[in-house]
Each structure stands twice: as C-alpha cells, then as structure tokens.
Amino acid sequence: MCIRDSPLSYDEHENDVRLLDKILKDKHLPEYKQITIGCWDYEGEDCSDLLKGILENKDKFAHIEGLFWGDIDQEEQEISWIEQADLSPLLNAMPKLKDLKIKGTNCLRLGQTSRPELRSLEIISGGLPTEVVEDILASDFPKLTYLGIVNSEEQDEIVKMFLESDILPQLETMDISAGVLKDEGAQLLLDNMDKIAHLKFINMRYNY
C-alpha cells in the first residue's frame, strides 16, 4: 500500500498550512509501505523544516520501504530550483527502506554509510553534484548490482569514479548512458578491462 501525499496548494501555503501535519493526520499512515512527498514550498525554501518534523516523528516512518522524496511538477518548481538538504538522518530513520527516489540535488547529501536493505536508488536532477556521487560511491550497498549515473556532461569523470569505487567489484551492470562520454572516458574503460571484466552489461547508449 502506498500514499502520494497531497502537496500543499498555493493557497494552503499562503495560509501557513504545514505539509507534515497533513501527512501525520492520515489515519492510514501506519499501514503504508511507500510514501511520496510532493511540493513542500513555492518560494524556493529547502526541505529542512519538513525533514526536521519527520525526524521528530521518526517512529511513525520507521516501517517505510519505499520513498519518493521531491515529486514536484514543473508547474510547481523547475527541477533546478528544488532545494534539498542532507537526507542521511532521514535514511537512517528508515532502516527498512528498499526503494529510494529523489528529485532535485541542490544541497543534497546522502551520507557515506551502509544501506544494507536498499535495492534501488534513483536520482532525478538537472545536475549531479560531485558530493552526491562521492556519497553514493563511498557508501556500502552490499546487495547493489546495478548502478547508473546517466545524462551527465561529465561522464568521463564519472567513469573514473566508477573505476576507483569500492562498489565496482559487486556490480553486474554499469550504466553511463545518455551523457557526454568522450574518447578519454572510453579509453579509461579500455585501459581498465581487468576491473570491469566481471560486468554482465555496460550501458553506454546515446552518449554524445
């Protein structure tokens, strides 16, 4: 069972209605396995207040297995305007989390720690900060077999990060598609065939 929260309308936002209050008042919250958090602000504020409120009520969210954080339409905010925060305390408060999807990466951090139950991680953004990539590659995802960092102008640097990552030996699929992979990045792959020979699939489709 899942819930897509009702994002604050502009009128509600103007009248100081709190998104957290709407979520906590849902009598079915203890039954939900997945939740989707939509627009928390129309004025460019980050998600810190909402994040703080959830952490103050973390026992009510500890059972969650699926989370989409930032399901914000273009009409509400452009993706490059979405202000995130350090979500690592939230992820720590959801030990059963298996599927994580995040939209927007301004000020986003995930923490460099173990996520033993996580099965899938999807980040949708207008740009992927180096710090976020470093958090992903330095974290311990013991059951992770597919990792895609796609649609980037810095795909050569991402290849380098893949090759230096402790996660690489356990991966079955490396997805570096839909970006700008140049000769330098391709040569890195060729020069490090010993590190990637175990992979079942490397997706390099639609690179410019």
PDB file of N, CA, C and O in Angstrom, residues 139-175:
ATOM      1  N   SER A 139      29.478   4.797  -0.139  1.00  0.00           N
ATOM      2  CA  SER A 139      28.557   4.108   0.760  1.00  0.00           C
ATOM      3  C   SER A 139      28.648   2.593   0.562  1.00  0.00           C
ATOM      4  O   SER A 139      29.172   2.109  -0.437  1.00  0.00           O
ATOM      5  N   ASP A 140      28.124   1.876   1.540  1.00  0.00           N
ATOM      6  CA  ASP A 140      28.139   0.417   1.497  1.00  0.00           C
ATOM      7  C   ASP A 140      26.742  -0.072   1.149  1.00  0.00           C
ATOM      8  O   ASP A 140      25.831  -0.020   1.975  1.00  0.00           O
ATOM      9  N   PHE A 141      26.554  -0.490  -0.109  1.00  0.00           N
ATOM     10  CA  PHE A 141      25.298  -1.108  -0.541  1.00  0.00           C
ATOM     11  C   PHE A 141      25.596  -2.564  -0.851  1.00  0.00           C
ATOM     12  O   PHE A 141      25.869  -2.928  -2.008  1.00  0.00           O
ATOM     13  N   PRO A 142      25.591  -3.467   0.148  1.00  0.00           N
ATOM     14  CA  PRO A 142      26.082  -4.826  -0.024  1.00  0.00           C
ATOM     15  C   PRO A 142      25.350  -5.639  -1.068  1.00  0.00           C
ATOM     16  O   PRO A 142      25.911  -6.595  -1.609  1.00  0.00           O
ATOM     17  N   LYS A 143      24.089  -5.303  -1.379  1.00  0.00           N
ATOM     18  CA  LYS A 143      23.334  -6.098  -2.345  1.00  0.00           C
ATOM     19  C   LYS A 143      23.125  -5.359  -3.673  1.00  0.00           C
ATOM     20  O   LYS A 143      22.365  -5.826  -4.523  1.00  0.00           O
ATOM     21  N   LEU A 144      23.795  -4.248  -3.841  1.00  0.00           N
ATOM     22  CA  LEU A 144      23.622  -3.461  -5.053  1.00  0.00           C
ATOM     23  C   LEU A 144      24.347  -4.111  -6.226  1.00  0.00           C
ATOM     24  O   LEU A 144      25.535  -4.421  -6.143  1.00  0.00           O
ATOM     25  N   THR A 145      23.638  -4.336  -7.334  1.00  0.00           N
ATOM     26  CA  THR A 145      24.250  -4.938  -8.522  1.00  0.00           C
ATOM     27  C   THR A 145      24.133  -4.044  -9.746  1.00  0.00           C
ATOM     28  O   THR A 145      24.826  -4.269 -10.735  1.00  0.00           O
ATOM     29  N   TYR A 146      23.234  -3.068  -9.708  1.00  0.00           N
ATOM     30  CA  TYR A 146      23.052  -2.137 -10.837  1.00  0.00           C
ATOM     31  C   TYR A 146      23.282  -0.721 -10.343  1.00  0.00           C
ATOM     32  O   TYR A 146      22.685  -0.300  -9.355  1.00  0.00           O
ATOM     33  N   LEU A 147      24.154   0.008 -11.014  1.00  0.00           N
ATOM     34  CA  LEU A 147      24.379   1.409 -10.669  1.00  0.00           C
ATOM     35  C   LEU A 147      24.449   2.226 -11.949  1.00  0.00           C
ATOM     36  O   LEU A 147      25.268   1.955 -12.830  1.00  0.00           O
ATOM     37  N   GLY A 148      23.562   3.201 -12.059  1.00  0.00           N
ATOM     38  CA  GLY A 148      23.550   4.064 -13.227  1.00  0.00           C
ATOM     39  C   GLY A 148      23.725   5.523 -12.823  1.00  0.00           C
ATOM     40  O   GLY A 148      23.004   6.021 -11.955  1.00  0.00           O
ATOM     41  N   ILE A 149      24.701   6.183 -13.420  1.00  0.00           N
ATOM     42  CA  ILE A 149      24.873   7.628 -13.273  1.00  0.00           C
ATOM     43  C   ILE A 149      24.873   8.166 -14.691  1.00  0.00           C
ATOM     44  O   ILE A 149      25.863   8.048 -15.416  1.00  0.00           O
ATOM     45  N   VAL A 150      23.722   8.721 -15.104  1.00  0.00           N
ATOM     46  CA  VAL A 150      23.481   8.971 -16.524  1.00  0.00           C
ATOM     47  C   VAL A 150      23.150  10.434 -16.789  1.00  0.00           C
ATOM     48  O   VAL A 150      22.929  11.224 -15.866  1.00  0.00           O
ATOM     49  N   ASN A 151      23.149  10.769 -18.101  1.00  0.00           N
ATOM     50  CA  ASN A 151      22.737  12.093 -18.558  1.00  0.00           C
ATOM     51  C   ASN A 151      23.593  13.183 -17.943  1.00  0.00           C
ATOM     52  O   ASN A 151      23.096  14.204 -17.469  1.00  0.00           O
ATOM     53  N   SER A 152      24.894  12.985 -17.941  1.00  0.00           N
ATOM     54  CA  SER A 152      25.818  13.956 -17.353  1.00  0.00           C
ATOM     55  C   SER A 152      26.769  14.489 -18.414  1.00  0.00           C
ATOM     56  O   SER A 152      27.182  13.780 -19.334  1.00  0.00           O
ATOM     57  N   GLU A 153      27.134  15.759 -18.261  1.00  0.00           N
ATOM     58  CA  GLU A 153      28.141  16.355 -19.134  1.00  0.00           C
ATOM     59  C   GLU A 153      29.546  15.913 -18.735  1.00  0.00           C
ATOM     60  O   GLU A 153      30.496  16.123 -19.479  1.00  0.00           O
ATOM     61  N   GLU A 154      29.680  15.328 -17.561  1.00  0.00           N
ATOM     62  CA  GLU A 154      30.992  14.943 -17.035  1.00  0.00           C
ATOM     63  C   GLU A 154      31.123  13.425 -16.968  1.00  0.00           C
ATOM     64  O   GLU A 154      31.593  12.866 -15.986  1.00  0.00           O
ATOM     65  N   GLN A 155      30.687  12.746 -18.022  1.00  0.00           N
ATOM     66  CA  GLN A 155      30.656  11.292 -17.991  1.00  0.00           C
ATOM     67  C   GLN A 155      32.056  10.682 -17.889  1.00  0.00           C
ATOM     68  O   GLN A 155      32.234   9.612 -17.306  1.00  0.00           O
ATOM     69  N   ASP A 156      33.063  11.361 -18.432  1.00  0.00           N
ATOM     70  CA  ASP A 156      34.433  10.859 -18.291  1.00  0.00           C
ATOM     71  C   ASP A 156      34.846  10.803 -16.827  1.00  0.00           C
ATOM     72  O   ASP A 156      35.482   9.840 -16.379  1.00  0.00           O
ATOM     73  N   GLU A 157      34.509  11.833 -16.065  1.00  0.00           N
ATOM     74  CA  GLU A 157      34.829  11.861 -14.635  1.00  0.00           C
ATOM     75  C   GLU A 157      34.051  10.790 -13.876  1.00  0.00           C
ATOM     76  O   GLU A 157      34.551  10.201 -12.924  1.00  0.00           O
ATOM     77  N   ILE A 158      32.823  10.544 -14.311  1.00  0.00           N
ATOM     78  CA  ILE A 158      32.017   9.517 -13.664  1.00  0.00           C
ATOM     79  C   ILE A 158      32.621   8.135 -13.901  1.00  0.00           C
ATOM     80  O   ILE A 158      32.648   7.281 -13.006  1.00  0.00           O
ATOM     81  N   VAL A 159      33.131   7.895 -15.125  1.00  0.00           N
ATOM     82  CA  VAL A 159      33.821   6.637 -15.407  1.00  0.00           C
ATOM     83  C   VAL A 159      34.999   6.467 -14.453  1.00  0.00           C
ATOM     84  O   VAL A 159      35.218   5.383 -13.892  1.00  0.00           O
ATOM     85  N   LYS A 160      35.751   7.537 -14.262  1.00  0.00           N
ATOM     86  CA  LYS A 160      36.901   7.484 -13.353  1.00  0.00           C
ATOM     87  C   LYS A 160      36.457   7.141 -11.935  1.00  0.00           C
ATOM     88  O   LYS A 160      37.090   6.324 -11.246  1.00  0.00           O
ATOM     89  N   MET A 161      35.345   7.746 -11.484  1.00  0.00           N
ATOM     90  CA  MET A 161      34.823   7.458 -10.146  1.00  0.00           C
ATOM     91  C   MET A 161      34.379   6.002 -10.033  1.00  0.00           C
ATOM     92  O   MET A 161      34.609   5.345  -9.014  1.00  0.00           O
ATOM     93  N   PHE A 162      33.720   5.492 -11.073  1.00  0.00           N
ATOM     94  CA  PHE A 162      33.331   4.084 -11.089  1.00  0.00           C
ATOM     95  C   PHE A 162      34.548   3.193 -10.888  1.00  0.00           C
ATOM     96  O   PHE A 162      34.543   2.264 -10.065  1.00  0.00           O
ATOM     97  N   LEU A 163      35.590   3.458 -11.657  1.00  0.00           N
ATOM     98  CA  LEU A 163      36.779   2.608 -11.650  1.00  0.00           C
ATOM     99  C   LEU A 163      37.510   2.642 -10.311  1.00  0.00           C
ATOM    100  O   LEU A 163      38.180   1.682  -9.940  1.00  0.00           O
ATOM    101  N   GLU A 164      37.368   3.748  -9.564  1.00  0.00           N
ATOM    102  CA  GLU A 164      38.035   3.889  -8.278  1.00  0.00           C
ATOM    103  C   GLU A 164      37.147   3.463  -7.106  1.00  0.00           C
ATOM    104  O   GLU A 164      37.594   3.465  -5.957  1.00  0.00           O
ATOM    105  N   SER A 165      35.893   3.102  -7.395  1.00  0.00           N
ATOM    106  CA  SER A 165      34.929   2.825  -6.337  1.00  0.00           C
ATOM    107  C   SER A 165      35.069   1.422  -5.769  1.00  0.00           C
ATOM    108  O   SER A 165      35.330   0.451  -6.487  1.00  0.00           O
ATOM    109  N   ASP A 166      34.847   1.307  -4.474  1.00  0.00           N
ATOM    110  CA  ASP A 166      34.827   0.003  -3.814  1.00  0.00           C
ATOM    111  C   ASP A 166      33.592  -0.810  -4.197  1.00  0.00           C
ATOM    112  O   ASP A 166      33.540  -2.024  -3.967  1.00  0.00           O
ATOM    113  N   ILE A 167      32.576  -0.141  -4.754  1.00  0.00           N
ATOM    114  CA  ILE A 167      31.338  -0.819  -5.135  1.00  0.00           C
ATOM    115  C   ILE A 167      31.508  -1.618  -6.421  1.00  0.00           C
ATOM    116  O   ILE A 167      30.840  -2.633  -6.628  1.00  0.00           O
ATOM    117  N   LEU A 168      32.427  -1.192  -7.274  1.00  0.00           N
ATOM    118  CA  LEU A 168      32.554  -1.768  -8.609  1.00  0.00           C
ATOM    119  C   LEU A 168      32.617  -3.298  -8.636  1.00  0.00           C
ATOM    120  O   LEU A 168      31.936  -3.930  -9.454  1.00  0.00           O
ATOM    121  N   PRO A 169      33.402  -3.968  -7.782  1.00  0.00           N
ATOM    122  CA  PRO A 169      33.511  -5.431  -7.883  1.00  0.00           C
ATOM    123  C   PRO A 169      32.193  -6.183  -7.715  1.00  0.00           C
ATOM    124  O   PRO A 169      32.065  -7.307  -8.215  1.00  0.00           O
ATOM    125  N   GLN A 170      31.217  -5.591  -7.015  1.00  0.00           N
ATOM    126  CA  GLN A 170      29.961  -6.309  -6.789  1.00  0.00           C
ATOM    127  C   GLN A 170      28.909  -6.005  -7.852  1.00  0.00           C
ATOM    128  O   GLN A 170      27.861  -6.653  -7.900  1.00  0.00           O
ATOM    129  N   LEU A 171      29.176  -5.036  -8.727  1.00  0.00           N
ATOM    130  CA  LEU A 171      28.189  -4.651  -9.731  1.00  0.00           C
ATOM    131  C   LEU A 171      28.106  -5.679 -10.853  1.00  0.00           C
ATOM    132  O   LEU A 171      29.088  -6.320 -11.218  1.00  0.00           O
ATOM    133  N   GLU A 172      26.894  -5.788 -11.408  1.00  0.00           N
ATOM    134  CA  GLU A 172      26.684  -6.571 -12.620  1.00  0.00           C
ATOM    135  C   GLU A 172      26.450  -5.661 -13.823  1.00  0.00           C
ATOM    136  O   GLU A 172      26.761  -6.031 -14.948  1.00  0.00           O
ATOM    137  N   THR A 173      25.883  -4.475 -13.552  1.00  0.00           N
ATOM    138  CA  THR A 173      25.596  -3.524 -14.627  1.00  0.00           C
ATOM    139  C   THR A 173      26.130  -2.148 -14.273  1.00  0.00           C
ATOM    140  O   THR A 173      25.851  -1.633 -13.186  1.00  0.00           O
ATOM    141  N   MET A 174      26.868  -1.552 -15.189  1.00  0.00           N
ATOM    142  CA  MET A 174      27.315  -0.161 -15.095  1.00  0.00           C
ATOM    143  C   MET A 174      26.568   0.633 -16.160  1.00  0.00           C
ATOM    144  O   MET A 174      26.672   0.340 -17.355  1.00  0.00           O
ATOM    145  N   ASP A 175      25.790   1.606 -15.739  1.00  0.00           N
ATOM    146  CA  ASP A 175      25.011   2.411 -16.678  1.00  0.00           C
ATOM    147  C   ASP A 175      25.585   3.826 -16.720  1.00  0.00           C
ATOM    148  O   ASP A 175      25.485   4.583 -15.752  1.00  0.00           O
TER     149      ASP A 175
END
